[in-house]
Amino acid sequence: MGQTLTEKILDDHLVEGELEPGEEIGIEVDQVLTQDTTGTLVWLQFEALELDDVQTEVAAQYCDHQTYQFDFKNTDDHRFLRSAAGKFGAHFSRPGNGICHNVHKENFAAPGKTMLGSDSHTPTPGGMGELAIGAGGLDVAVAMGGGAYYIDMPEVVNVRLEGELPEWATAKDVILELLRRLSVKGGVGKIFEYTGPGVESLSVPERTTITNMGTELGATSSIFPTDERTEEYLEAVGRGEDYEEVAPDEDAEYHDEIVVDLSDLEPLIAEPSMPDNVVPVSEVAGTDVDQVMIGSCTNGAYEDILPAAKMLEGREINKTTEMIVAPGSKQASEMLAREGWTAEMMAAGVNFSEATCGACIGNGHVPASDSVSLRTFNRNFEGRSGIEDDSVYLCSPEVATAAALKGEIVDPRELADEMGDLEDPGFELGDNYVGVSNSDLIAPDEAVDDELIKGPNIGDVPLKDPLPADLSGDVLLKMPDNITTDHISPANADVLMYRSNIPKLSEFTLTRVDDTFPERALEADGGLLLAGENYGQGSSREHAALCPMYLGIDAVLAQSFARIHKANLFNFGIVPLTIDEDTYEDIDQGDSVEIVDDVAEAVRSGAEEITIRVDDDWEATANLDASEREREILADGGKLTHVKQQYESGD
Ligand code: MIC
Ligand code: SF4
């Protein structure tokens, strides 16, 4: 039987296990990516593990999320990261050089390689045939030290692309269509592999828009085969030698197949406040738009901004609407500037930002109260833009630019008819990456520091005690379905500066759900959380597990968990238990929950069913779905302690 592309790459990197869906496998990691808001913990843990040097082929530390450096704490974090990259041997991308996924794609991503990154959109270079997976920082630190990465073998789903995109439909509409069909939970435990005749009609930047936003489906990763389009892109960025042909076998067997006929697609838009609230643009046409933003790791490439520039050439944006362009990388900014497009857009009324995540996580350009913001980003979780009652829509650069011209949401096909001279700008690959300098990327052999520099805000990583025999406590918070990591540990400007100061950061834990939570949790000195489906979707930030751990949370009962968050709960010694809908309904906030048996013993012995006793009154069964390795980690009180013990015992 032939292999899928995913299986081929995993097979090449397999160090443990078998490629059977659901079985735990260990893989060797070739490349590692980390960014500023998760990277401080990555390096603090790398240090705590007493690892000496980076062992992967490539390790790259980017500074992209908090580049405005509002506070010395941000700048101290960046200085620490530069020193860590220098000391341990990673590439360092300076603040303002661009978003990790964009800069990595331009400089390092390569077909057939595996990558692990401490950011949920790490799968972006899947559009170039790299198998890239997002993970918590501790998993990334271990991989960077040469350790294997462990994951349950996902199901591989064939997304067969037929036909070609019609006018005004874009790669963004391909992934919005999948979100419309499958929802934000539709990809959990899956890798989406794109095949079919439609693939060759898409260039690398279009493919990476799709693989980037596969994360919003909850997918473990997304990947395309490589072809002349990949080679063409690698040559454009000056790395033709990295090209390799990778493809599934013709008789590869997939777990499932989804067909998308590109020629059926039309401009789509995700309404507030979930990326899967997708409707045709025409359905919400006429909605006044106050702000339009083009950028982010999904649509911040030079090739994403060029269509907007062409649409704006010689025109002016509507007086009622502000338009901001935040390129994904400085290289994209520089190319646009060298070609005169920056000036064209400025003349049309566009405000330019430095290359940053910025507004995507509420760092700057916060929408006005009770206003509509149209963004080309990948997430519109409530409050993420920096204001609680936000109305953020997600769409392609073409739809966003059409709205900026008209001052309201409009199907660009309608606008083109109305204006008479507005043409679909099409998609064009940049051909002048070569020669553009990348002076903001510091290679390991150019390192400027060789010792760690820690400012006063950079603390240690707290540790948890080994799992006790008795586990009981009150349900301190009952939450609905689809709670995001933005709810658990927000990423706005006033909070991000504490990413390396866990006691302080913990004060913001779950305050978006209930602002009394951190105080109550500390007072209770132990307790549980209760949630519906897909708990912890969104980011890879391990702070969403570490802060609840610091506040004393011992277990989370949920109907289901998002993949990275569940791994982070194991890594920080919090027991993730799955319960059915009836049990969820029957437990109230404030109820006491006790695990009936010796929990440490149950976890170590492989028990899958755990009996819980609620309010000393009734019992229910919860499930612990965990590998042997995850059970040991949990019982030892988290991965840091566990791995240290392993190193000490020489295993
Ligand atoms: C996000 O898009 O939510 C982030 C901010 O990039 C996070 C990482 C973080 O929390 O630092 C992610 O996606 O993993
Ligand atoms: Fe940055 Fe937004 Fe992409 Fe996260 S989703 S890496 S915050 S641009």
XYZ file of C-alpha atoms and ligand atoms in Angstrom:
673
model
C 0.000 0.000 0.000
C 1.320 3.432 -0.934
C 2.012 6.170 1.573
C 0.608 9.641 2.001
C 3.115 12.510 1.958
C 2.630 12.888 5.718
C 3.451 9.220 6.293
C 6.534 9.441 4.090
C 7.958 12.402 5.997
C 7.064 10.879 9.362
C 8.573 7.544 8.340
C 11.832 9.298 7.469
C 11.899 10.892 10.913
C 10.393 8.142 13.067
C 12.300 7.231 16.227
C 9.523 5.433 18.122
C 6.137 3.870 17.487
C 4.159 2.930 14.405
C 2.244 5.094 11.970
C -1.176 3.893 13.121
C -3.786 6.614 13.753
C -4.108 7.258 17.487
C -0.813 5.504 18.383
C 1.843 7.631 19.995
C 4.879 8.209 17.777
C 8.205 9.922 18.447
C 9.800 11.897 15.621
C 13.085 13.612 15.010
C 12.778 17.351 14.513
C 14.899 19.127 11.860
C 13.865 22.717 12.423
C 12.600 24.694 15.383
C 10.879 28.042 15.468
C 10.091 30.150 18.461
C 8.821 33.680 18.937
C 9.068 36.348 21.600
C 5.952 35.704 23.680
C 6.470 31.952 23.983
C 10.243 31.978 23.470
C 11.241 33.322 26.876
C 9.802 30.204 28.525
C 11.350 27.994 25.836
C 14.843 29.241 26.702
C 14.238 29.373 30.471
C 13.226 25.728 30.269
C 16.139 24.910 27.940
C 18.383 26.407 30.630
C 16.565 24.588 33.462
C 17.095 21.297 31.615
C 20.809 22.101 31.600
C 21.019 21.637 27.839
C 24.175 23.046 26.262
C 23.572 23.695 22.590
C 20.882 23.644 19.969
C 20.959 20.252 18.227
C 18.477 20.769 15.397
C 19.564 21.705 11.830
C 17.869 25.077 12.210
C 16.618 26.878 15.300
C 15.269 30.365 14.884
C 14.155 32.857 17.497
C 11.850 35.587 16.151
C 10.660 38.788 17.837
C 7.313 39.589 16.343
C 4.438 39.737 18.828
C 5.364 42.663 21.034
C 7.656 44.655 18.780
C 6.345 48.038 19.896
C 8.178 47.520 23.207
C 5.632 49.599 25.162
C 7.440 48.771 28.371
C 11.046 47.975 29.289
C 9.849 44.469 30.155
C 9.194 43.756 26.469
C 12.610 45.070 25.517
C 14.245 43.066 28.301
C 12.551 39.954 26.935
C 13.968 40.701 23.482
C 17.451 41.250 24.891
C 17.182 37.979 26.824
C 16.086 36.174 23.657
C 19.010 37.563 21.672
C 21.378 36.463 24.408
C 19.819 32.986 24.554
C 20.013 32.585 20.763
C 23.654 33.691 20.911
C 24.585 31.454 23.831
C 22.835 28.306 22.640
C 23.270 28.653 18.855
C 20.010 29.819 17.262
C 19.328 32.360 14.528
C 17.934 35.586 15.941
C 15.452 37.743 14.063
C 15.339 41.240 15.495
C 12.110 42.959 16.596
C 10.450 44.470 13.536
C 11.986 41.986 11.102
C 8.660 40.274 10.737
C 6.298 37.573 11.887
C 7.968 34.239 12.622
C 5.988 32.280 10.029
C 6.654 34.759 7.250
C 10.349 35.187 7.964
C 10.805 31.438 8.420
C 9.081 30.743 5.117
C 11.356 33.177 3.315
C 14.584 32.028 4.953
C 14.499 28.455 6.202
C 11.426 26.322 5.419
C 12.292 23.421 3.120
C 10.440 20.458 1.580
C 10.611 17.093 3.338
C 11.799 18.531 6.660
C 10.024 18.353 10.008
C 9.564 21.418 12.143
C 8.278 22.113 15.634
C 7.350 25.623 16.693
C 6.056 27.289 19.838
C 3.245 28.972 17.979
C -0.003 27.466 16.772
C 0.454 28.679 13.179
C 3.729 26.771 12.822
C 2.139 24.582 10.065
C 2.430 27.519 7.620
C 5.404 26.073 5.615
C 3.270 23.020 4.883
C 2.580 25.025 1.720
C 6.182 24.223 0.748
C 6.091 20.510 1.633
C 7.521 20.853 5.155
C 5.705 18.951 7.910
C 5.426 21.587 10.621
C 3.592 21.258 13.927
C 2.780 23.730 16.700
C 3.558 22.750 20.288
C 4.036 24.099 23.779
C 7.369 25.744 24.567
C 8.662 22.907 26.717
C 8.193 20.378 23.915
C 10.056 22.788 21.650
C 12.895 23.190 24.164
C 13.298 19.419 24.448
C 13.269 18.991 20.641
C 15.819 21.778 20.280
C 18.055 19.882 22.702
C 17.897 16.869 20.390
C 14.974 15.028 22.036
C 12.175 13.427 20.047
C 8.762 15.041 19.728
C 5.888 12.775 20.740
C 2.430 12.996 19.281
C -0.533 10.731 18.634
C -0.398 9.732 14.977
C -3.085 11.868 13.346
C -5.540 10.708 10.709
C -4.475 11.926 7.285
C -7.292 13.532 5.287
C -7.069 14.114 1.560
C -8.323 17.545 0.530
C -8.676 17.178 -3.208
C -8.642 20.459 -5.069
C -10.354 20.494 -8.459
C -10.648 23.314 -10.994
C -9.233 26.827 -10.706
C -10.238 29.861 -8.675
C -12.612 32.174 -10.526
C -12.137 35.962 -10.585
C -12.074 37.597 -7.135
C -11.986 34.278 -5.280
C -8.682 33.652 -3.459
C -6.728 31.149 -1.394
C -8.310 32.703 1.707
C -11.690 31.589 0.402
C -10.440 27.995 0.126
C -9.681 27.824 3.838
C -12.765 29.843 4.808
C -14.822 27.333 2.817
C -13.250 24.461 4.788
C -13.985 26.287 8.049
C -17.571 26.816 6.902
C -17.920 23.083 6.227
C -15.912 21.576 9.082
C -15.957 24.146 11.955
C -13.165 25.060 14.392
C -13.222 21.502 15.759
C -13.267 19.771 12.378
C -9.540 19.179 12.161
C -8.725 17.949 15.674
C -6.475 14.874 15.441
C -6.046 15.316 11.687
C -3.495 16.370 9.125
C -4.924 17.841 5.934
C -3.013 16.840 2.845
C -3.854 18.817 -0.295
C -3.852 16.944 -3.611
C -5.527 17.044 -6.999
C -5.308 19.074 -10.189
C -6.185 22.347 -8.436
C -2.896 22.327 -6.502
C -0.756 23.464 -9.439
C -2.912 26.550 -9.937
C -1.816 27.877 -6.541
C 1.575 29.449 -5.869
C 3.462 29.010 -2.582
C 2.156 32.158 -0.844
C -1.405 31.081 -1.687
C -0.733 27.576 -0.388
C 0.744 28.943 2.833
C -2.368 31.044 3.457
C -4.293 27.760 3.425
C -1.844 25.763 5.563
C -1.502 28.648 8.026
C -5.189 28.799 8.702
C -5.592 25.031 8.889
C -4.811 25.771 12.539
C -8.249 27.362 12.894
C -9.734 23.970 11.976
C -7.899 22.544 14.991
C -5.700 20.501 12.624
C -2.335 19.125 13.721
C -0.856 20.267 10.423
C -1.604 20.843 6.741
C 0.672 20.050 3.817
C 0.982 20.403 0.042
C 3.194 18.344 -2.281
C 5.981 20.247 -4.049
C 6.223 21.053 -7.764
C 7.498 23.745 -10.172
C 5.583 26.358 -8.173
C 7.562 25.446 -5.051
C 10.799 25.528 -6.992
C 9.835 28.891 -8.484
C 9.228 30.309 -4.970
C 12.436 28.897 -3.504
C 14.345 30.392 -6.420
C 12.621 33.754 -5.905
C 13.734 33.826 -2.255
C 17.254 32.839 -3.292
C 17.156 29.237 -1.981
C 16.660 27.177 -5.139
C 19.090 24.574 -3.742
C 16.589 23.700 -0.967
C 14.085 22.381 -3.520
C 13.171 18.728 -3.322
C 10.262 16.941 -4.886
C 7.955 15.469 -2.264
C 4.579 13.900 -3.041
C 2.280 11.121 -1.834
C 2.358 7.757 -3.614
C -0.277 7.432 -6.304
C -1.985 4.625 -4.413
C -1.780 6.366 -1.022
C -4.721 5.593 1.220
C -6.311 8.395 3.191
C -8.554 8.212 6.197
C -11.068 10.511 4.574
C -11.470 12.701 1.498
C -12.905 16.164 1.038
C -13.342 17.645 -2.415
C -13.184 21.372 -3.007
C -13.927 22.567 -6.521
C -12.030 25.838 -6.663
C -14.168 27.040 -9.555
C -17.264 26.966 -7.293
C -15.750 29.347 -4.739
C -16.821 32.943 -4.256
C -15.566 35.685 -1.908
C -16.277 34.573 1.673
C -16.056 36.252 5.052
C -16.018 35.048 8.692
C -18.404 37.044 10.850
C -17.599 37.867 14.492
C -16.371 36.187 16.685
C -15.253 32.749 15.525
C -13.282 31.908 12.363
C -15.900 29.353 11.313
C -18.819 31.826 11.175
C -18.353 31.907 7.416
C -20.859 33.325 4.912
C -20.630 34.677 1.347
C -19.563 38.334 1.397
C -22.754 39.252 -0.440
C -24.784 38.148 2.615
C -23.320 40.871 4.829
C -22.870 43.505 2.114
C -23.872 47.000 3.207
C -22.409 46.713 6.731
C -20.500 49.933 7.521
C -16.790 49.363 8.055
C -14.721 51.600 10.321
C -11.365 49.905 10.001
C -9.635 47.674 7.455
C -6.387 45.857 8.210
C -4.207 43.877 5.848
C -1.433 41.748 7.273
C -0.713 38.910 9.768
C 0.943 35.550 9.202
C -2.022 34.477 7.046
C -2.093 37.291 4.513
C 0.916 39.500 5.217
C 3.189 38.337 2.389
C 4.343 40.675 -0.353
C 2.076 38.691 -2.680
C -0.936 39.310 -0.393
C -0.398 43.062 -0.224
C 0.307 43.542 -3.929
C -3.338 42.928 -5.002
C -4.483 45.537 -2.475
C -1.898 47.991 -3.825
C -3.069 47.414 -7.388
C -6.710 47.926 -6.384
C -5.794 51.193 -4.657
C -3.551 52.587 -7.400
C -4.830 56.001 -8.418
C -7.821 55.738 -6.052
C -8.699 56.901 -2.542
C -10.133 54.935 0.328
C -13.475 56.007 1.706
C -13.369 58.930 4.147
C -15.319 56.923 6.752
C -12.814 54.072 6.884
C -9.258 53.745 8.167
C -6.981 51.322 6.378
C -3.793 49.923 7.870
C -1.285 47.659 6.165
C 1.042 45.653 8.411
C 3.382 43.584 6.223
C 4.284 40.146 7.553
C 7.990 40.701 7.072
C 10.393 43.559 6.638
C 11.426 41.940 3.389
C 7.851 42.360 2.120
C 7.878 46.005 3.289
C 11.181 46.621 1.598
C 10.045 45.078 -1.695
C 6.828 47.103 -1.706
C 8.805 50.257 -0.981
C 11.449 49.617 -3.634
C 8.745 49.108 -6.257
C 6.843 52.237 -5.360
C 3.750 50.433 -4.069
C 4.121 51.840 -0.567
C 3.852 55.349 -1.980
C 0.805 54.371 -4.077
C -0.963 52.978 -1.035
C -0.025 55.929 1.131
C -1.409 58.271 -1.505
C -4.666 56.290 -1.392
C -4.899 56.877 2.373
C -3.244 53.771 3.815
C -1.400 53.947 7.124
C 1.670 51.665 7.270
C 2.712 49.646 10.309
C 6.032 47.939 10.974
C 6.143 44.205 10.276
C 4.558 42.756 13.416
C 1.755 40.598 14.826
C 0.592 43.743 16.588
C -3.101 44.294 16.002
C -3.748 40.554 15.579
C -3.465 40.212 19.356
C -4.695 43.653 20.343
C -1.297 45.365 20.324
C -2.178 48.646 18.652
C -4.899 49.593 16.159
C -7.605 48.574 18.622
C -11.015 49.130 16.965
C -13.289 51.911 18.249
C -16.134 50.892 20.558
C -19.167 49.515 18.769
C -17.424 49.463 15.399
C -16.666 47.017 12.606
C -13.123 45.985 11.704
C -12.411 43.903 8.607
C -9.123 42.030 8.792
C -7.196 39.589 6.645
C -6.069 37.752 9.801
C -6.881 34.213 10.904
C -8.603 34.691 14.263
C -11.431 36.892 15.459
C -12.041 35.451 18.937
C -14.020 37.909 21.022
C -11.913 40.550 22.716
C -8.721 39.532 20.892
C -8.507 42.868 19.064
C -8.119 44.660 22.409
C -11.742 45.664 23.073
C -14.233 43.271 24.667
C -17.279 43.901 22.454
C -15.398 43.861 19.161
C -16.861 43.048 15.751
C -13.996 41.613 13.738
C -14.593 40.011 10.330
C -11.984 37.893 8.515
C -11.561 37.979 4.739
C -9.112 38.149 1.812
C -7.032 41.255 1.023
C -9.254 41.810 -2.032
C -12.464 41.865 0.034
C -10.804 44.046 2.665
C -9.604 46.547 0.058
C -13.012 46.639 -1.628
C -14.527 47.541 1.756
C -11.935 50.288 2.274
C -12.843 51.785 -1.098
C -16.591 51.620 -0.499
C -16.696 52.230 3.288
C -18.886 49.176 3.738
C -18.695 45.430 3.182
C -19.124 44.773 -0.512
C -18.672 41.776 -2.779
C -15.693 42.881 -4.924
C -17.486 41.546 -8.016
C -20.333 43.978 -7.313
C -17.906 46.811 -6.679
C -16.099 46.068 -9.950
C -19.429 46.286 -11.817
C -20.291 49.485 -10.017
C -16.941 51.159 -10.640
C -16.460 49.942 -14.190
C -12.647 50.197 -14.119
C -11.806 47.970 -11.125
C -10.209 44.717 -12.222
C -9.343 41.565 -10.300
C -5.661 42.234 -9.541
C -4.833 38.519 -9.788
C -1.977 36.868 -7.934
C 1.625 37.493 -8.852
C 4.732 35.950 -7.298
C 7.411 38.431 -6.273
C 10.533 37.871 -8.353
C 12.936 40.232 -6.634
C 13.522 38.707 -3.215
C 17.070 38.021 -4.347
C 19.340 40.875 -3.443
C 17.084 42.245 -0.726
C 19.286 42.258 2.327
C 18.235 40.637 5.564
C 20.358 42.579 7.959
C 17.928 41.895 10.812
C 18.652 38.181 10.879
C 21.630 37.272 13.057
C 23.089 33.823 12.307
C 24.599 31.737 15.143
C 28.121 32.482 13.903
C 27.410 36.229 14.044
C 26.061 36.094 17.612
C 26.598 39.235 19.647
C 26.165 37.706 23.123
C 27.444 34.553 24.741
C 25.856 34.875 28.195
C 22.192 35.090 29.187
C 21.000 38.609 30.014
C 17.963 38.578 32.338
C 16.156 41.764 33.290
C 14.298 42.094 36.623
C 10.999 40.868 35.136
C 12.378 37.531 33.988
C 11.637 34.894 36.606
C 11.949 31.166 37.011
C 9.514 28.572 35.736
C 7.429 27.333 38.690
C 7.293 23.595 39.323
C 4.455 21.406 40.573
C 4.741 18.645 43.141
C 4.263 15.043 41.989
C 0.634 14.005 41.708
C -0.730 13.110 45.183
C -2.889 10.100 46.026
C -5.916 12.256 46.872
C -7.266 14.807 44.484
C -10.328 16.825 45.399
C -11.511 20.400 45.246
C -14.274 22.698 44.167
C -15.205 23.470 40.576
C -13.960 27.042 40.547
C -15.304 27.907 37.109
C -17.838 26.327 34.749
C -17.280 27.345 31.118
C -19.101 26.717 27.814
C -17.780 25.181 24.536
C -14.862 26.581 22.517
C -13.091 28.437 25.311
C -9.922 29.807 23.687
C -6.458 30.279 25.110
C -7.185 34.007 24.678
C -9.855 33.535 27.370
C -7.487 31.606 29.614
C -4.386 33.784 29.282
C -4.997 36.874 27.140
C -2.336 38.264 24.817
C -3.087 41.984 24.838
C -0.375 44.607 25.302
C -0.867 45.150 29.032
C -0.532 41.422 29.703
C 2.107 40.269 27.208
C 4.913 42.004 29.072
C 4.472 39.423 31.856
C 5.017 36.319 29.735
C 8.280 35.652 31.591
C 6.838 36.570 35.010
C 4.353 33.820 35.829
C 3.173 35.061 39.279
C 2.174 38.402 37.727
C 0.755 36.899 34.519
C -1.395 34.558 36.605
C -3.372 37.550 37.873
C -4.979 37.722 34.413
C -5.942 34.043 34.209
C -9.496 33.517 32.939
C -10.456 37.064 33.929
C -12.143 37.368 30.551
C -14.610 34.718 31.772
C -14.774 35.805 35.435
C -12.601 38.556 36.864
C -12.772 37.102 40.382
C -11.200 33.810 39.284
C -7.484 34.346 40.066
C -8.213 35.579 43.574
C -10.700 32.811 44.296
C -8.296 30.183 42.972
C -5.435 31.386 45.150
C -7.701 31.471 48.197
C -9.077 27.996 47.491
C -5.543 26.580 47.284
C -6.496 23.842 44.840
C -9.506 23.203 42.670
C -10.825 22.129 39.281
C -12.062 23.733 36.083
C -15.091 22.540 34.106
C -15.557 23.189 30.379
C -17.544 22.068 27.332
C -16.135 20.991 23.957
C -12.788 22.030 22.445
C -11.384 23.549 25.625
C -8.166 25.506 25.014
C -8.489 26.007 21.255
C -6.314 28.614 19.593
C -2.820 29.350 20.725
C 0.088 27.116 21.690
C 0.848 29.344 24.691
C 1.803 27.083 27.582
C 0.963 29.967 29.898
C -2.663 28.815 29.534
C -1.660 25.699 31.506
C 1.182 27.122 33.564
C -0.841 29.995 35.072
C -3.772 27.780 36.176
C -1.133 25.430 37.645
C 0.461 28.321 39.511
C -2.994 29.234 40.881
C -3.411 25.695 42.187
C -5.640 24.058 39.584
C -5.156 20.274 39.741
C -7.529 19.001 37.052
C -9.710 20.149 34.163
C -12.945 18.319 33.373
C -14.004 18.993 29.777
C -16.112 17.383 27.080
C -13.091 17.601 24.765
C -9.723 19.359 24.563
C -7.780 21.136 21.822
C -4.611 19.178 20.969
C -1.807 21.576 21.943
C -3.544 22.711 25.099
C -4.065 19.131 26.265
C -0.345 18.441 25.748
C 0.435 21.591 27.751
C -1.804 20.407 30.618
C 0.179 17.158 30.822
C 3.425 19.124 30.642
C 2.444 21.191 33.671
C 0.965 18.379 35.748
C -2.749 19.248 35.429
C -4.974 16.191 34.940
C -7.113 16.555 31.772
C -10.255 14.447 32.214
C -12.919 13.992 29.567
C -16.568 13.792 30.626
C -19.784 13.296 28.687
C -22.417 15.945 28.090
C -24.760 14.737 30.858
C -22.024 14.875 33.463
C -21.067 18.337 32.232
C -24.699 19.480 32.571
C -25.084 17.973 36.051
C -22.019 19.564 37.625
C -22.373 23.179 38.726
C -19.804 25.778 39.554
C -19.050 25.494 43.271
C -19.702 21.733 43.456
C -16.986 19.726 45.108
C -15.383 16.979 43.051
C -13.304 14.164 44.437
C -11.431 11.505 42.532
C -12.516 8.356 44.281
C -9.387 6.231 43.816
C -5.716 6.912 44.453
C -5.189 9.208 41.484
C -1.409 8.907 41.245
C -1.749 5.132 41.206
C -4.592 5.259 38.641
C -2.578 7.527 36.353
C 0.570 5.411 36.569
C -1.216 2.094 36.159
C -2.874 3.115 32.897
C -6.465 3.394 34.157
C -8.604 4.922 31.436
C -11.728 5.360 33.509
C -11.569 7.456 36.632
C -14.529 7.677 39.000
C -15.369 11.112 40.306
C -17.669 11.815 43.246
C -19.602 15.075 43.062
C -20.762 16.936 46.200
C -20.329 13.732 48.138
C -23.610 12.708 46.575
C -23.342 11.097 43.150
C -20.678 9.499 40.966
C -19.721 9.714 37.314
C -17.000 8.327 35.086
C -14.345 10.554 33.586
C -11.808 9.382 31.000
C -8.091 9.859 30.958
C -6.883 9.463 27.408
C -3.099 9.453 27.788
C -0.068 7.541 26.570
C 2.282 5.807 28.979
C 4.737 8.663 28.549
C 2.073 11.298 29.275
C 1.004 9.386 32.381
C 4.540 9.393 33.738
C 4.874 13.114 33.037
C 1.607 13.796 34.844
C 2.467 11.664 37.837
C 5.906 13.302 38.169
C 4.266 16.744 38.388
C 5.029 17.878 34.839
C 7.498 17.476 32.026
C 10.291 19.661 33.365
C 10.677 17.516 36.465
C 10.121 14.344 34.465
C 12.772 15.089 31.823
C 15.264 16.282 34.441
C 14.797 13.009 36.324
C 15.350 11.095 33.082
C 18.543 13.016 32.317
C 19.772 12.401 35.873
C 19.084 8.678 35.668
C 20.808 8.601 32.255
C 17.736 7.344 30.280
C -1.808 33.694 18.604
O -2.007 33.847 17.395
O -2.714 33.528 19.439
C -0.368 33.716 19.109
C -0.215 34.925 19.945
O 0.512 33.770 18.020
C -0.111 32.421 19.905
C 1.212 32.386 20.574
C 1.253 33.094 21.892
O 0.308 33.049 22.650
O 2.302 33.690 22.166
C -0.258 31.139 19.098
O -0.969 31.115 18.118
O 0.295 30.095 19.474
Fe 1.118 36.652 15.078
Fe -1.488 36.734 14.705
Fe -0.014 35.028 13.367
Fe -0.402 34.647 15.989
S -1.947 34.596 14.373
S 1.569 34.478 14.871
S -0.437 36.772 16.681
S 0.073 37.240 13.192
